[in-house]
Coordinates of N, CA and C in Angstrom, one line a residue:
M1 N 1.0 -1.1 0.1 CA -0.3 0.0 -0.4 C 0.6 1.4 -0.2
T2 N 0.6 2.2 -0.6 CA 1.3 3.5 -0.8 C 0.3 4.9 0.1
A3 N 1.2 5.7 0.5 CA 0.1 7.0 1.0 C 1.2 8.4 1.0
K4 N 0.7 9.3 0.9 CA 1.4 10.5 0.7 C 2.4 10.3 1.9
D5 N 3.6 11.1 2.0 CA 4.7 11.1 3.0 C 4.3 11.9 4.4
S6 N 3.4 12.5 3.7 CA 2.9 13.8 4.9 C 2.3 13.1 5.8
Q7 N 1.5 11.7 5.5 CA 0.6 11.0 6.5 C 1.4 10.1 7.6
F8 N 2.9 10.5 7.7 CA 3.7 9.5 8.5 C 4.3 10.3 9.4
G9 N 4.5 9.8 10.4 CA 5.2 10.4 11.4 C 4.7 11.4 12.3
R10 N 3.2 11.0 12.3 CA 2.3 11.9 13.2 C 1.9 11.2 14.2
R11 N 1.4 11.9 15.5 CA 0.7 11.0 16.2 C -1.0 11.0 16.5
T12 N -0.8 10.3 15.7 CA -2.7 10.0 14.9 C -2.6 8.5 14.7
F13 N -4.0 8.1 15.1 CA -4.4 6.9 14.8 C -4.0 6.5 13.4
Q14 N -4.2 7.3 12.5 CA -3.9 6.8 10.9 C -2.8 6.7 10.3
S15 N -1.7 8.0 11.2 CA -0.6 7.3 11.1 C 0.2 6.1 11.4
W16 N -0.3 5.7 13.0 CA -0.1 4.7 13.3 C -0.1 3.2 12.6
L17 N -1.3 3.4 11.7 CA -1.9 2.4 10.9 C -1.3 2.1 9.8
I18 N -1.2 3.0 9.0 CA -0.3 3.4 8.1 C 1.2 2.7 7.9
E19 N 1.7 3.1 8.9 CA 3.1 2.6 9.0 C 3.2 1.5 9.7
S20 N 2.2 0.9 10.7 CA 2.1 -0.5 11.0 C 2.0 -1.6 10.4
V21 N 1.3 -1.3 9.0 CA 1.0 -2.6 7.8 C 2.2 -2.4 6.8
G22 N 2.7 -1.6 6.7 CA 4.3 -1.4 6.1 C 3.9 -0.7 4.8
T23 N 3.2 0.6 4.8 CA 2.7 1.4 3.9 C 3.9 2.1 3.5
I24 N 4.4 2.3 2.0 CA 5.4 2.9 1.6 C 5.0 4.0 1.4
P25 N 5.7 5.3 2.1 CA 5.2 6.7 1.2 C 5.7 7.2 0.4
L26 N 5.0 8.1 -0.4 CA 5.6 8.5 -1.5 C 5.2 10.2 -1.6
K27 N 6.4 10.9 -2.2 CA 6.5 12.1 -2.0 C 6.0 12.6 -3.3
R28 N 5.0 13.8 -2.8 CA 4.4 14.3 -3.8 C 4.8 16.0 -4.2
R29 N 4.8 16.0 -6.1 CA 5.1 17.3 -6.1 C 4.9 18.6 -5.3
M30 N 3.5 18.8 -5.1 CA 2.7 19.6 -4.9 C 3.2 19.8 -3.4
D31 N 4.0 18.9 -2.4 CA 4.3 19.0 -1.3 C 5.4 19.6 -0.7
Y32 N 6.5 19.6 -2.3 CA 7.7 19.7 -2.3 C 8.0 20.8 -3.5
M33 N 7.8 22.2 -3.3 CA 7.5 22.9 -4.6 C 9.1 23.5 -4.7
D34 N 9.5 23.5 -3.6 CA 11.1 24.3 -3.9 C 12.3 22.9 -4.3
E35 N 11.6 21.7 -3.7 CA 12.5 20.9 -3.8 C 12.7 19.6 -5.1
N36 N 13.5 18.9 -5.1 CA 13.6 17.4 -6.2 C 12.5 16.7 -5.7
V37 N 12.0 16.2 -6.1 CA 11.0 14.9 -5.5 C 11.5 13.8 -6.3
D38 N 12.1 12.8 -5.6 CA 12.8 11.8 -5.8 C 11.9 10.4 -4.9
N39 N 11.0 9.8 -6.0 CA 10.6 8.4 -5.3 C 10.9 7.2 -5.9
T40 N 12.4 7.5 -6.3 CA 13.3 6.1 -6.6 C 13.1 4.9 -5.6
D41 N 13.6 5.3 -4.1 CA 13.7 4.3 -3.3 C 11.9 3.8 -3.1
A42 N 10.9 4.4 -2.9 CA 9.8 4.0 -2.9 C 9.4 3.2 -4.1
M43 N 9.8 3.2 -5.3 CA 9.8 2.6 -6.6 C 10.2 1.2 -6.4
A44 N 11.3 1.3 -5.7 CA 12.2 0.0 -5.7 C 11.5 -1.1 -4.5
K45 N 10.8 -0.5 -3.6 CA 10.3 -0.9 -2.4 C 8.9 -1.6 -3.3
L46 N 8.3 -1.1 -4.1 CA 7.2 -1.5 -4.5 C 7.6 -2.5 -5.3
L47 N 8.5 -2.4 -6.4 CA 9.0 -3.4 -7.3 C 9.2 -4.9 -6.1
V48 N 9.8 -5.0 -5.1 CA 10.2 -5.9 -4.2 C 8.9 -6.6 -3.8
A49 N 8.1 -5.6 -3.3 CA 6.8 -6.5 -3.3 C 6.2 -6.9 -4.2
L50 N 6.0 -6.5 -5.3 CA 5.3 -7.1 -6.8 C 6.0 -8.4 -6.7
E51 N 7.7 -8.6 -7.0 CA 8.5 -9.9 -6.7 C 8.0 -10.7 -5.9
Q52 N 7.7 -10.3 -5.0 CA 7.4 -11.4 -3.7 C 6.1 -12.0 -3.9
G53 N 5.2 -11.4 -4.7 CA 3.7 -11.6 -5.0 C 2.7 -10.9 -4.2
D54 N 3.1 -9.9 -3.6 CA 2.2 -9.0 -2.7 C 1.4 -8.0 -3.9
A55 N 0.1 -7.5 -3.6 CA -0.7 -6.8 -4.5 C 0.3 -5.1 -4.2
V56 N 0.0 -4.5 -5.2 CA 0.6 -3.0 -4.9 C -1.1 -2.3 -5.4
C57 N -1.2 -1.1 -4.6 CA -2.3 -0.2 -5.0 C -2.3 1.0 -4.9
L58 N -2.2 1.6 -6.1 CA -1.5 3.1 -6.3 C -3.1 3.7 -7.2
F59 N -3.2 5.0 -6.6 CA -4.3 5.7 -6.9 C -3.9 7.0 -7.7
P60 N -3.9 7.0 -9.2 CA -3.7 8.0 -10.1 C -4.6 9.4 -10.0
E61 N -5.5 8.9 -9.4 CA -6.4 10.2 -9.5 C -6.1 11.1 -8.2
G62 N -5.2 10.5 -7.4 CA -4.8 11.6 -6.2 C -5.8 11.3 -4.8
F63 N -6.4 10.4 -5.0 CA -7.4 9.7 -4.1 C -7.9 8.4 -4.2
S64 N -8.3 7.9 -2.9 CA -8.7 6.7 -2.9 C -10.0 6.5 -2.3
R65 N -11.0 7.6 -2.0 CA -12.2 7.4 -1.8 C -13.4 6.9 -2.8
Y66 N -14.5 6.6 -2.1 CA -15.4 6.2 -3.7 C -16.2 7.2 -4.6
H67 N -16.0 7.5 -5.5 CA -16.8 8.2 -6.4 C -17.3 7.8 -7.5
P68 N -18.5 8.1 -7.8 CA -19.1 7.2 -9.1 C -18.5 7.7 -10.7
A69 N -17.9 8.7 -10.6 CA -17.4 8.7 -11.5 C -15.4 9.0 -11.7
M70 N -14.9 8.5 -12.7 CA -13.4 8.6 -12.8 C -13.0 10.5 -13.1
A71 N -11.9 10.6 -11.9 CA -11.6 11.9 -11.7 C -10.6 12.1 -12.7
P72 N -9.8 13.4 -13.2 CA -8.8 13.4 -13.8 C -7.5 12.9 -13.3
L73 N -6.6 12.3 -13.9 CA -5.4 11.5 -13.6 C -4.7 12.9 -12.9
K74 N -3.8 12.6 -12.1 CA -2.5 13.4 -11.8 C -1.4 12.6 -11.4
T75 N -0.1 13.6 -11.6 CA 1.4 13.1 -11.7 C 1.7 13.6 -10.6
G76 N 2.7 12.7 -10.2 CA 3.4 13.2 -9.2 C 4.0 11.5 -8.4
G77 N 2.8 10.7 -8.0 CA 3.2 9.6 -7.4 C 4.1 8.7 -7.9
M78 N 4.5 8.6 -9.3 CA 4.9 8.0 -9.7 C 6.3 8.4 -10.4
S79 N 6.5 9.7 -10.3 CA 7.6 10.7 -10.6 C 8.9 10.5 -10.1
T80 N 9.9 10.0 -10.4 CA 10.8 9.2 -10.2 C 12.3 10.2 -10.8

């Protein structure tokens, strides 16, 4: 599972939950406007998970909530 990296390291139940199940943090360009965003390590971890037969969920629309129609695709999560 993946989640935006700003969800990690907080003192919340949600942060604890995503960290405890091995969620991989992804950096979003919009969160690092003045910095170079590099998700190479995250993509390597996702490849290892796939090689081990695990499922990987990516949400290119930018969210994982149910909506009756497809939202426009966004870039950022897969940028390395």
